[in-house]
Tab-separated table of C-alpha atoms in Angstrom:
chain	number	residue	atom	x	y	z
A	1	MET	CA	3.697	7.160	23.360
A	2	LYS	CA	6.188	4.423	23.320
A	3	LYS	CA	8.342	4.076	20.451
A	4	THR	CA	11.690	2.149	19.745
A	5	ILE	CA	13.942	3.189	16.868
A	6	MET	CA	15.917	0.008	15.769
A	7	THR	CA	19.549	0.943	14.627
A	8	LEU	CA	19.844	-1.554	11.672
A	9	GLY	CA	21.957	-2.084	8.501
A	10	LEU	CA	20.397	-3.930	5.510
A	11	ALA	CA	23.688	-5.695	5.026
A	12	ALA	CA	23.928	-7.061	8.738
A	13	LEU	CA	22.836	-10.734	8.941
A	14	SER	CA	22.090	-10.557	12.666
A	15	LEU	CA	19.254	-8.166	12.347
A	16	TRP	CA	16.118	-8.816	14.631
A	17	GLN	CA	13.341	-10.456	12.727
A	18	THR	CA	9.780	-10.658	13.719
A	19	ALA	CA	7.993	-13.770	12.789
A	20	THR	CA	4.572	-11.841	12.790
A	21	ALA	CA	5.849	-10.043	10.071
A	22	GLN	CA	7.022	-13.130	7.742
A	23	LEU	CA	5.188	-12.811	4.361
A	24	ASN	CA	4.327	-16.070	2.535
A	25	ILE	CA	3.805	-15.750	-1.189
A	26	THR	CA	1.153	-17.626	-3.328
A	27	ILE	CA	1.289	-17.123	-7.178
A	28	ASP	CA	-1.997	-16.919	-9.133
A	29	GLY	CA	-2.189	-17.140	-13.007
A	30	GLY	CA	0.629	-16.728	-15.254
A	31	SER	CA	1.260	-15.414	-18.911
A	32	ALA	CA	0.554	-17.724	-21.472
A	33	SER	CA	3.765	-16.486	-23.258
A	34	ALA	CA	5.920	-17.521	-20.150
A	35	LEU	CA	9.028	-19.128	-20.996
A	36	PRO	CA	9.681	-22.825	-19.859
A	37	ILE	CA	12.720	-23.168	-17.867
A	38	ALA	CA	14.163	-26.147	-16.108
A	39	VAL	CA	15.875	-25.285	-12.866
A	40	ALA	CA	17.895	-28.222	-12.081
A	41	PRO	CA	18.805	-28.954	-8.344
A	42	PHE	CA	22.286	-27.812	-7.500
A	43	ALA	CA	24.909	-30.589	-6.861
A	44	ASN	CA	26.287	-30.068	-3.119
A	45	ASN	CA	29.222	-31.867	-1.839
A	46	GLY	CA	28.738	-30.928	1.961
A	47	PRO	CA	25.884	-30.080	4.348
A	48	ALA	CA	22.813	-28.706	3.383
A	49	LEU	CA	22.435	-24.738	3.147
A	50	PRO	CA	20.108	-22.484	4.948
A	51	ASP	CA	18.049	-22.258	1.714
A	52	ASN	CA	17.691	-24.470	-1.399
A	53	MET	CA	19.490	-22.344	-4.010
A	54	SER	CA	17.676	-24.036	-7.062
A	55	GLU	CA	14.181	-23.516	-5.303
A	56	VAL	CA	14.520	-20.051	-4.552
A	57	ILE	CA	15.704	-19.252	-8.196
A	58	SER	CA	12.739	-21.322	-9.532
A	59	ASN	CA	10.280	-19.340	-7.307
A	60	ASP	CA	11.690	-16.050	-8.219
A	61	LEU	CA	11.483	-16.772	-11.808
A	62	ALA	CA	7.888	-18.056	-11.438
A	63	ARG	CA	6.920	-14.864	-9.627
A	64	SER	CA	7.857	-12.723	-12.412
A	65	GLY	CA	5.262	-14.046	-14.695
A	66	GLN	CA	7.843	-14.242	-17.343
A	67	PHE	CA	9.032	-17.713	-16.763
A	68	LYS	CA	7.337	-21.034	-16.218
A	69	PRO	CA	9.684	-23.399	-14.097
A	70	LEU	CA	9.401	-27.171	-14.906
A	71	ALA	CA	7.556	-29.000	-11.954
A	72	LYS	CA	10.107	-30.991	-9.772
A	73	GLU	CA	9.018	-34.294	-11.006
A	74	LEU	CA	9.908	-33.358	-14.486
A	75	LEU	CA	13.567	-32.785	-13.293
A	76	VAL	CA	14.587	-36.397	-14.297
A	77	GLU	CA	18.162	-35.949	-14.845
A	78	GLN	CA	21.008	-34.656	-12.387
A	79	VAL	CA	23.178	-32.101	-14.274
A	80	ASN	CA	26.658	-31.441	-12.834
A	81	ALA	CA	28.781	-30.535	-15.796
A	82	ASP	CA	28.064	-29.420	-19.389
A	83	SER	CA	28.938	-33.016	-20.633
A	84	ASP	CA	25.822	-34.184	-18.585
A	85	ILE	CA	23.238	-32.411	-20.765
A	86	LYS	CA	21.026	-34.623	-22.851
A	87	TYR	CA	19.444	-31.716	-24.908
A	88	GLY	CA	16.955	-34.025	-26.480
A	89	THR	CA	15.575	-35.119	-23.085
A	90	TRP	CA	15.125	-31.427	-21.984
A	91	ARG	CA	13.535	-30.567	-25.320
A	92	LEU	CA	10.922	-33.508	-24.910
A	93	LEU	CA	10.094	-31.958	-21.464
A	94	GLY	CA	9.391	-28.695	-22.987
A	95	ALA	CA	12.325	-26.624	-21.495
A	96	ASP	CA	13.492	-23.595	-23.477
A	97	PHE	CA	16.135	-22.932	-21.198
A	98	LEU	CA	17.971	-25.029	-18.549
A	99	SER	CA	19.754	-23.775	-15.433
A	100	TYR	CA	22.173	-25.925	-13.190
A	101	GLY	CA	25.027	-25.663	-10.722
A	102	ASP	CA	27.023	-26.999	-8.052
A	103	ILE	CA	28.106	-25.946	-4.535
A	104	THR	CA	31.715	-26.494	-3.065
A	105	HIS	CA	32.185	-26.235	0.598
A	106	GLN	CA	35.742	-24.482	1.226
A	107	GLY	CA	35.475	-24.565	4.906
A	108	ASN	CA	35.093	-21.774	7.509
A	109	GLY	CA	31.415	-21.402	6.295
A	110	ARG	CA	32.538	-20.258	2.826
A	111	ILE	CA	31.021	-21.881	-0.233
A	112	GLU	CA	31.696	-21.416	-4.049
A	113	VAL	CA	28.719	-21.645	-6.467
A	114	ARG	CA	29.157	-22.595	-9.949
A	115	PHE	CA	26.213	-21.885	-12.269
A	116	ARG	CA	25.283	-22.205	-15.725
A	117	LEU	CA	22.278	-21.166	-18.199
A	118	VAL	CA	21.962	-22.789	-21.370
A	119	SER	CA	19.390	-22.359	-24.238
A	120	VAL	CA	17.969	-25.883	-25.035
A	121	ALA	CA	16.830	-24.955	-28.601
A	122	ASP	CA	20.147	-23.672	-29.599
A	123	GLN	CA	22.365	-25.897	-27.299
A	124	LYS	CA	24.346	-22.752	-26.558
A	125	GLN	CA	25.563	-21.524	-23.117
A	126	LEU	CA	24.065	-18.033	-22.309
A	127	LEU	CA	25.550	-17.353	-18.827
A	128	ALA	CA	28.222	-18.890	-16.735
A	129	LEU	CA	28.917	-17.575	-13.050
A	130	THR	CA	31.228	-18.349	-10.174
A	131	LEU	CA	30.096	-16.893	-6.968
A	132	PRO	CA	32.153	-17.091	-3.670
A	133	LEU	CA	29.815	-16.719	-0.748
A	134	ASP	CA	29.222	-17.265	2.957
A	135	ALA	CA	27.047	-20.221	3.388
A	136	SER	CA	24.654	-17.900	5.318
A	137	GLN	CA	24.192	-15.868	1.899
A	138	SER	CA	22.679	-18.681	-0.010
A	139	ARG	CA	19.380	-17.142	-0.571
A	140	ALA	CA	21.049	-13.729	-1.529
A	141	GLY	CA	23.232	-15.466	-3.955
A	142	ALA	CA	20.033	-17.268	-5.478
A	143	HIS	CA	18.316	-14.110	-5.946
A	144	TYR	CA	21.389	-12.712	-7.745
A	145	ILE	CA	21.361	-15.762	-9.977
A	146	ALA	CA	17.771	-15.386	-10.638
A	147	ASP	CA	18.473	-11.607	-11.607
A	148	ARG	CA	21.050	-12.788	-14.137
A	149	ILE	CA	18.873	-15.204	-15.645
A	150	TYR	CA	15.982	-12.643	-16.011
A	151	GLU	CA	18.579	-10.258	-17.783
A	152	ALA	CA	20.327	-12.815	-19.936
A	153	VAL	CA	17.076	-14.038	-21.470
A	154	LEU	CA	14.941	-10.890	-21.549
A	155	GLY	CA	17.585	-8.221	-21.713
A	156	VAL	CA	15.885	-6.235	-18.646
A	157	PRO	CA	17.475	-6.228	-15.146
A	158	GLY	CA	15.698	-8.734	-12.533
A	159	VAL	CA	14.512	-7.173	-9.402
A	160	PHE	CA	14.835	-10.387	-7.153
A	161	SER	CA	17.655	-8.806	-5.052
A	162	THR	CA	15.501	-5.902	-4.325
A	163	LYS	CA	13.737	-4.846	-1.106
A	164	LEU	CA	10.108	-4.100	-0.078
A	165	THR	CA	9.157	-1.719	2.678
A	166	TYR	CA	5.589	-1.817	4.270
A	167	VAL	CA	3.935	-1.091	7.492
A	168	THR	CA	2.364	-3.615	9.751
A	169	ALA	CA	-0.371	-3.190	12.355
A	170	VAL	CA	-0.855	-5.821	14.917
A	171	ASN	CA	-3.049	-5.951	17.913
A	172	ARG	CA	-0.840	-6.826	21.078
A	173	GLY	CA	-3.712	-6.711	23.573
A	174	ASP	CA	-2.891	-3.395	24.869
A	175	GLY	CA	-3.339	-1.683	21.725
A	176	ILE	CA	-2.069	-1.567	18.017
A	177	GLU	CA	1.628	-1.867	17.510
A	178	TYR	CA	2.779	-0.475	14.071
A	179	GLN	CA	6.134	-1.428	12.533
A	180	LEU	CA	8.017	-0.101	9.533
A	181	ILE	CA	9.413	-3.226	8.061
A	182	VAL	CA	12.083	-3.837	5.242
A	183	ALA	CA	11.874	-7.367	3.517
A	184	ASP	CA	13.451	-9.165	0.624
A	185	ALA	CA	11.322	-8.916	-2.635
A	186	ASP	CA	9.895	-12.359	-1.892
A	187	GLY	CA	8.888	-11.429	1.460
A	188	TYR	CA	11.739	-13.197	3.299
A	189	GLY	CA	14.119	-11.667	5.902
A	190	PRO	CA	11.817	-9.173	7.327
A	191	GLN	CA	13.521	-6.217	9.466
A	192	ALA	CA	11.690	-4.007	11.744
A	193	LEU	CA	13.145	-0.448	11.251
A	194	VAL	CA	10.853	1.325	13.683
A	195	SER	CA	8.138	0.110	16.194
A	196	SER	CA	5.447	2.326	17.592
A	197	LYS	CA	2.205	2.727	19.348
A	198	GLU	CA	1.212	5.428	17.029
A	199	PRO	CA	0.497	5.179	13.453
A	200	LEU	CA	3.396	5.042	10.605
A	201	LEU	CA	2.562	6.006	7.151
A	202	SER	CA	3.870	6.597	3.632
A	203	PRO	CA	7.283	5.015	3.598
A	204	ALA	CA	9.300	5.794	0.350
A	205	TRP	CA	12.925	4.911	-0.831
A	206	SER	CA	15.456	7.147	-1.742
A	207	HIS	CA	16.870	6.450	-5.383
A	208	ASP	CA	20.207	5.125	-4.015
A	209	GLY	CA	18.339	2.652	-1.787
A	210	LYS	CA	20.242	4.029	1.485
A	211	LYS	CA	17.417	5.963	3.121
A	212	ILE	CA	13.688	5.741	3.701
A	213	ALA	CA	11.465	8.575	4.616
A	214	TYR	CA	8.150	8.006	6.458
A	215	VAL	CA	5.473	9.662	8.427
A	216	SER	CA	5.122	9.064	12.269
A	217	PHE	CA	2.565	10.219	14.758
A	218	GLU	CA	4.816	9.868	17.816
A	219	GLN	CA	4.993	13.634	18.385
A	220	GLY	CA	1.142	13.715	18.597
A	221	ASN	CA	0.742	15.264	15.101
A	222	SER	CA	2.130	13.961	11.959
A	223	SER	CA	5.796	14.494	11.463
A	224	ILE	CA	8.122	13.560	8.224
A	225	PHE	CA	11.378	11.607	9.170
A	226	VAL	CA	14.336	10.420	6.933
A	227	GLN	CA	16.047	7.271	8.337
A	228	ASP	CA	19.433	6.101	7.282
A	229	LEU	CA	19.514	2.168	6.680
A	230	ALA	CA	23.198	1.719	7.331
A	231	THR	CA	23.136	3.484	10.856
A	232	GLY	CA	19.638	3.526	11.945
A	233	SER	CA	20.013	7.367	12.346
A	234	ARG	CA	17.163	9.516	11.531
A	235	THR	CA	16.187	13.152	10.875
A	236	MET	CA	12.943	14.829	11.478
A	237	MET	CA	12.289	16.828	8.417
A	238	THR	CA	8.979	18.576	9.243
A	239	ASN	CA	6.755	19.020	12.096
A	240	PHE	CA	4.456	21.850	11.185
A	241	LYS	CA	0.970	22.306	12.484
A	242	GLY	CA	-1.558	20.217	10.415
A	243	ILE	CA	-0.647	17.750	7.799
A	244	ASN	CA	2.907	16.415	7.299
A	245	GLY	CA	2.716	13.738	4.759
A	246	ALA	CA	3.397	11.837	1.591
A	247	PRO	CA	7.230	12.027	1.271
A	248	LYS	CA	9.081	11.341	-2.014
A	249	PHE	CA	12.593	11.596	-2.694
A	250	SER	CA	13.740	13.415	-5.877
A	251	PRO	CA	15.752	11.314	-8.434
A	252	ASP	CA	19.018	13.238	-7.503
A	253	GLY	CA	18.550	12.453	-3.822
A	254	LYS	CA	18.663	16.209	-2.792
A	255	GLN	CA	14.981	16.880	-2.036
A	256	LEU	CA	11.731	15.538	-0.795
A	257	ALA	CA	8.294	16.369	-2.327
A	258	ILE	CA	5.742	16.602	0.492
A	259	THR	CA	2.339	17.434	1.415
A	260	LEU	CA	1.972	20.367	4.135
A	261	SER	CA	-1.080	22.016	5.212
A	262	LYS	CA	0.537	24.703	7.519
A	263	SER	CA	-1.049	27.611	5.582
A	264	GLY	CA	-4.428	26.279	6.371
A	265	ASN	CA	-4.701	24.144	2.990
A	266	PRO	CA	-2.810	21.080	1.925
A	267	GLU	CA	-0.276	21.996	-0.613
A	268	ILE	CA	2.663	20.317	-2.365
A	269	TYR	CA	5.974	21.560	-1.386
A	270	THR	CA	9.701	20.505	-1.688
A	271	ILE	CA	12.225	20.392	1.169
A	272	ASN	CA	15.948	20.410	0.666
A	273	LEU	CA	17.420	17.486	2.496
A	274	PHE	CA	20.567	19.353	3.621
A	275	ASP	CA	19.271	22.628	4.797
A	276	LYS	CA	15.504	21.961	5.159
A	277	LYS	CA	14.838	24.936	2.909
A	278	LEU	CA	10.991	24.704	1.736
A	279	LYS	CA	9.678	25.772	-1.590
A	280	GLN	CA	6.032	25.682	-2.229
A	281	ILE	CA	4.932	24.227	-5.550
A	282	THR	CA	1.262	24.387	-5.799
A	283	GLN	CA	-1.072	27.282	-4.303
A	284	HIS	CA	-4.735	26.398	-4.843
A	285	TRP	CA	-7.973	26.375	-2.931
A	286	ALA	CA	-8.301	22.684	-3.487
A	287	ILE	CA	-6.644	19.832	-1.609
A	288	ASP	CA	-3.325	18.891	-3.442
A	289	THR	CA	-1.506	15.685	-2.212
A	290	GLU	CA	0.414	12.595	-2.806
A	291	PRO	CA	3.453	14.179	-4.942
A	292	GLU	CA	5.322	11.596	-7.342
A	293	TRP	CA	8.422	13.025	-9.104
A	294	ALA	CA	8.840	12.498	-12.819
A	295	PRO	CA	11.795	10.173	-13.525
A	296	ASP	CA	13.639	13.398	-15.051
A	297	GLY	CA	13.054	15.303	-11.898
A	298	GLN	CA	11.582	18.109	-13.989
A	299	SER	CA	8.026	17.860	-12.911
A	300	ILE	CA	5.811	16.586	-10.062
A	301	PHE	CA	2.652	14.527	-10.353
A	302	PHE	CA	-0.051	14.889	-7.549
A	303	THR	CA	-3.521	14.228	-6.479
A	304	SER	CA	-5.994	17.346	-6.518
A	305	ASP	CA	-9.619	17.652	-6.360
A	306	ARG	CA	-9.509	20.954	-7.955
A	307	GLY	CA	-11.767	19.874	-10.912
A	308	GLY	CA	-14.443	18.540	-8.457
A	309	LYS	CA	-13.081	14.891	-7.892
A	310	PRO	CA	-9.720	13.454	-7.289
A	311	GLN	CA	-7.627	13.417	-10.386
A	312	ILE	CA	-4.037	13.384	-11.106
A	313	TYR	CA	-2.243	16.714	-12.116
A	314	GLN	CA	1.261	17.427	-13.175
A	315	THR	CA	3.327	20.614	-12.556
A	316	HIS	CA	6.536	21.690	-14.241
A	317	LEU	CA	8.853	22.980	-11.787
A	318	ALA	CA	10.679	25.506	-14.040
A	319	THR	CA	7.561	27.098	-15.359
A	320	GLY	CA	5.004	26.371	-12.636
A	321	LYS	CA	2.581	25.248	-15.425
A	322	THR	CA	0.053	22.715	-14.182
A	323	ASN	CA	-1.966	20.547	-16.436
A	324	ARG	CA	-4.630	17.760	-15.659
A	325	VAL	CA	-3.409	14.220	-16.688
A	326	THR	CA	-6.369	11.957	-16.022
A	327	PHE	CA	-9.931	12.437	-17.182
A	328	GLU	CA	-11.464	8.758	-17.076
A	329	GLY	CA	-13.399	7.573	-13.980
A	330	ASP	CA	-14.584	9.447	-10.911
A	331	TYR	CA	-11.548	9.055	-8.971
A	332	ASN	CA	-7.763	8.760	-9.993
A	333	ALA	CA	-5.119	9.020	-7.121
A	334	ARG	CA	-1.846	8.014	-5.503
A	335	ALA	CA	0.328	7.968	-8.813
A	336	SER	CA	3.355	5.802	-9.208
A	337	ILE	CA	5.507	6.408	-12.482
A	338	SER	CA	7.249	3.663	-14.280
A	339	PRO	CA	11.039	4.131	-14.624
A	340	ASP	CA	10.822	4.817	-18.219
A	341	GLY	CA	8.102	7.411	-17.641
A	342	GLN	CA	5.634	5.842	-19.931
A	343	TYR	CA	3.251	4.398	-17.546
A	344	MET	CA	1.472	5.502	-14.166
A	345	ALA	CA	-0.122	3.076	-11.996
A	346	LEU	CA	-2.815	4.605	-9.896
A	347	VAL	CA	-5.746	4.010	-7.762
A	348	HIS	CA	-8.609	3.981	-10.240
A	349	GLY	CA	-12.238	4.464	-8.762
A	350	ASN	CA	-15.712	4.156	-10.113
A	351	ASN	CA	-19.111	3.464	-8.310
A	352	ASN	CA	-17.317	3.004	-4.863
A	353	GLU	CA	-14.858	0.477	-6.146
A	354	TYR	CA	-11.252	1.256	-6.033
A	355	ASN	CA	-8.762	-0.668	-8.281
A	356	ILE	CA	-5.042	-0.690	-9.315
A	357	SER	CA	-4.957	0.509	-13.084
A	358	LEU	CA	-2.057	1.156	-15.442
A	359	TYR	CA	-2.353	4.475	-17.204
A	360	HIS	CA	-0.399	4.647	-20.625
A	361	ARG	CA	0.565	8.344	-20.713
A	362	PRO	CA	1.399	8.683	-24.486
A	363	SER	CA	-2.226	7.350	-25.505
A	364	SER	CA	-4.002	8.402	-22.269
A	365	THR	CA	-5.573	4.850	-21.862
A	366	ILE	CA	-6.245	2.947	-18.751
A	367	GLN	CA	-5.980	-0.737	-18.198
A	368	ARG	CA	-7.163	-2.423	-15.120
A	369	LEU	CA	-4.741	-4.464	-13.172
A	370	SER	CA	-6.456	-5.485	-9.840
A	371	ASN	CA	-9.920	-6.936	-8.902
A	372	GLY	CA	-10.291	-5.773	-5.305
A	373	LYS	CA	-12.709	-3.235	-4.151
A	374	LEU	CA	-10.340	-1.192	-1.984
A	375	ASP	CA	-7.017	-1.501	-3.482
A	376	GLU	CA	-4.630	1.245	-2.695
A	377	THR	CA	-0.820	2.592	-2.752
A	378	PRO	CA	0.642	1.179	-6.005
A	379	SER	CA	4.432	1.147	-6.273
A	380	PHE	CA	6.334	0.154	-9.538
A	381	ALA	CA	9.193	-2.577	-9.446
A	382	PRO	CA	12.427	-0.638	-10.452
A	383	ASN	CA	12.485	-2.634	-13.814
A	384	GLY	CA	8.805	-1.691	-14.587
A	385	SER	CA	7.527	-5.162	-14.975
A	386	MET	CA	5.300	-5.355	-11.946
A	387	VAL	CA	3.310	-3.201	-9.536
A	388	LEU	CA	3.002	-3.757	-5.720
A	389	TYR	CA	-0.151	-2.588	-3.848
A	390	ALA	CA	-2.143	-2.991	-0.701
A	391	THR	CA	-5.434	-4.486	-0.731
A	392	LYS	CA	-7.819	-6.299	1.717
A	393	THR	CA	-9.266	-9.690	2.130
A	394	ALA	CA	-13.143	-10.340	2.301
A	395	ALA	CA	-12.573	-10.452	6.050
A	396	GLY	CA	-11.115	-7.018	6.059
A	397	LYS	CA	-7.388	-7.978	6.611
A	398	GLY	CA	-4.811	-6.009	5.021
A	399	LEU	CA	-2.347	-7.694	2.790
A	400	LEU	CA	0.009	-7.253	-0.117
A	401	LYS	CA	-0.272	-8.024	-3.865
A	402	ALA	CA	2.170	-7.800	-6.812
A	403	VAL	CA	0.772	-7.974	-10.392
A	404	SER	CA	2.421	-8.054	-13.695
A	405	VAL	CA	1.973	-5.187	-15.916
A	406	ASP	CA	0.093	-7.321	-18.243
A	407	GLY	CA	-2.278	-8.239	-15.614
A	408	GLN	CA	-1.726	-12.028	-16.040
A	409	THR	CA	0.232	-12.921	-12.772
A	410	THR	CA	-0.595	-12.006	-9.201
A	411	ASN	CA	1.570	-12.629	-6.194
A	412	ASP	CA	-0.264	-12.643	-2.876
A	413	LEU	CA	1.915	-11.780	0.065
A	414	VAL	CA	0.266	-13.053	3.009
A	415	LEU	CA	0.927	-11.883	6.509
A	416	ALA	CA	0.514	-14.565	9.298
A	417	ASN	CA	-0.699	-12.112	11.850
A	418	GLY	CA	-2.102	-8.544	11.681
A	419	HIS	CA	-2.506	-6.173	8.709
A	420	VAL	CA	-0.030	-5.003	6.108
A	421	ARG	CA	-0.249	-1.726	4.120
A	422	GLU	CA	1.708	1.223	2.720
A	423	PRO	CA	4.065	-0.838	0.480
A	424	SER	CA	7.118	0.760	-1.439
A	425	TRP	CA	9.321	-1.081	-3.732
A	426	SER	CA	13.015	-0.303	-3.441
A	427	PRO	CA	15.059	0.822	-6.294
A	428	MET	CA	17.877	-1.517	-7.763
A	429	LEU	CA	20.464	-2.343	-5.018
A	430	ARG	CA	23.949	-2.794	-5.455
């Protein structure tokens, strides 16, 4: 069982990258209420940067479904300073907002990016930033600017500087190679944290974004590991006989909720990350699996067939009281809770079709988000605006999609080679 553990830090720019894991994004649909914005090309007094910052910003905003960037051919005027803005022109072009900036090269690979965002209707400046960067950080700087635009206009933090983790499976000729990948939220910069000839499953982020828990079969049986992203070091948390699966970090970062079948039946447990002390949470003849913490850490949602078919249940940790949450449909599983706790993304099944749906907890209503037949593994964006999930093409190839919570905008993250599955969206990263 060949396995390679890559010692990698997310901040390092020299990380090994695999071309086969590069994701390319296509955008389908868009909200009718998306805000028109003109993202003018940045003026640049020196050599071209590794990434076109205005294009990265424009693509980020388009992917969110909340903005509709003007087409390149409509960006008819160069804007280098406030005095260059002809508000009447941009108003005629239909832009509600205009962003522009300039890049000054300062030597030794350093640049200074000056950026402005204005409201065209109000002729008012909304945002002004000056960013000192290494030239190699131009894409990260653009994501940061897109985040700030999103927040300045909508009042909600953007998620363009966040990360995704997922598992790829590629046939190398002598067998399947599995990799645990971390990439930017737009699919760029993929980094292989783990490579294995044995399956990798269920990656989950810690709430500070510094660790990932996952399941590996390198020992011949499933085992749960926690890997530190800064150092690459990892700790085996469980390796009991039977199932060791579905790890999820508690909001305070002190525990994992996991599924173990060491007693003969799959049950939900918690395990302390520091002393590995176990606590059994459920005890039932049915299969209890796929735990998900409530945002306040006071309860755990999980999938159980104790009612005859898989449905979502919630157990309150202080009292042990358990109640059924979902009732509509033959199958509801793999819950992901929105940051505000109001919504639950889940796999909703009827008549052998499995879609990603959005369950509104206060009203107990379900809204369908995806259109595939075998969609799985939903994961909320950390601002609650989108849901990431895995699906399959008509040819059976695994890929990732991200859909806005209104269902209007879908991003296809297409892998050039192999299958992609088991996605998880990071928390906000600093």
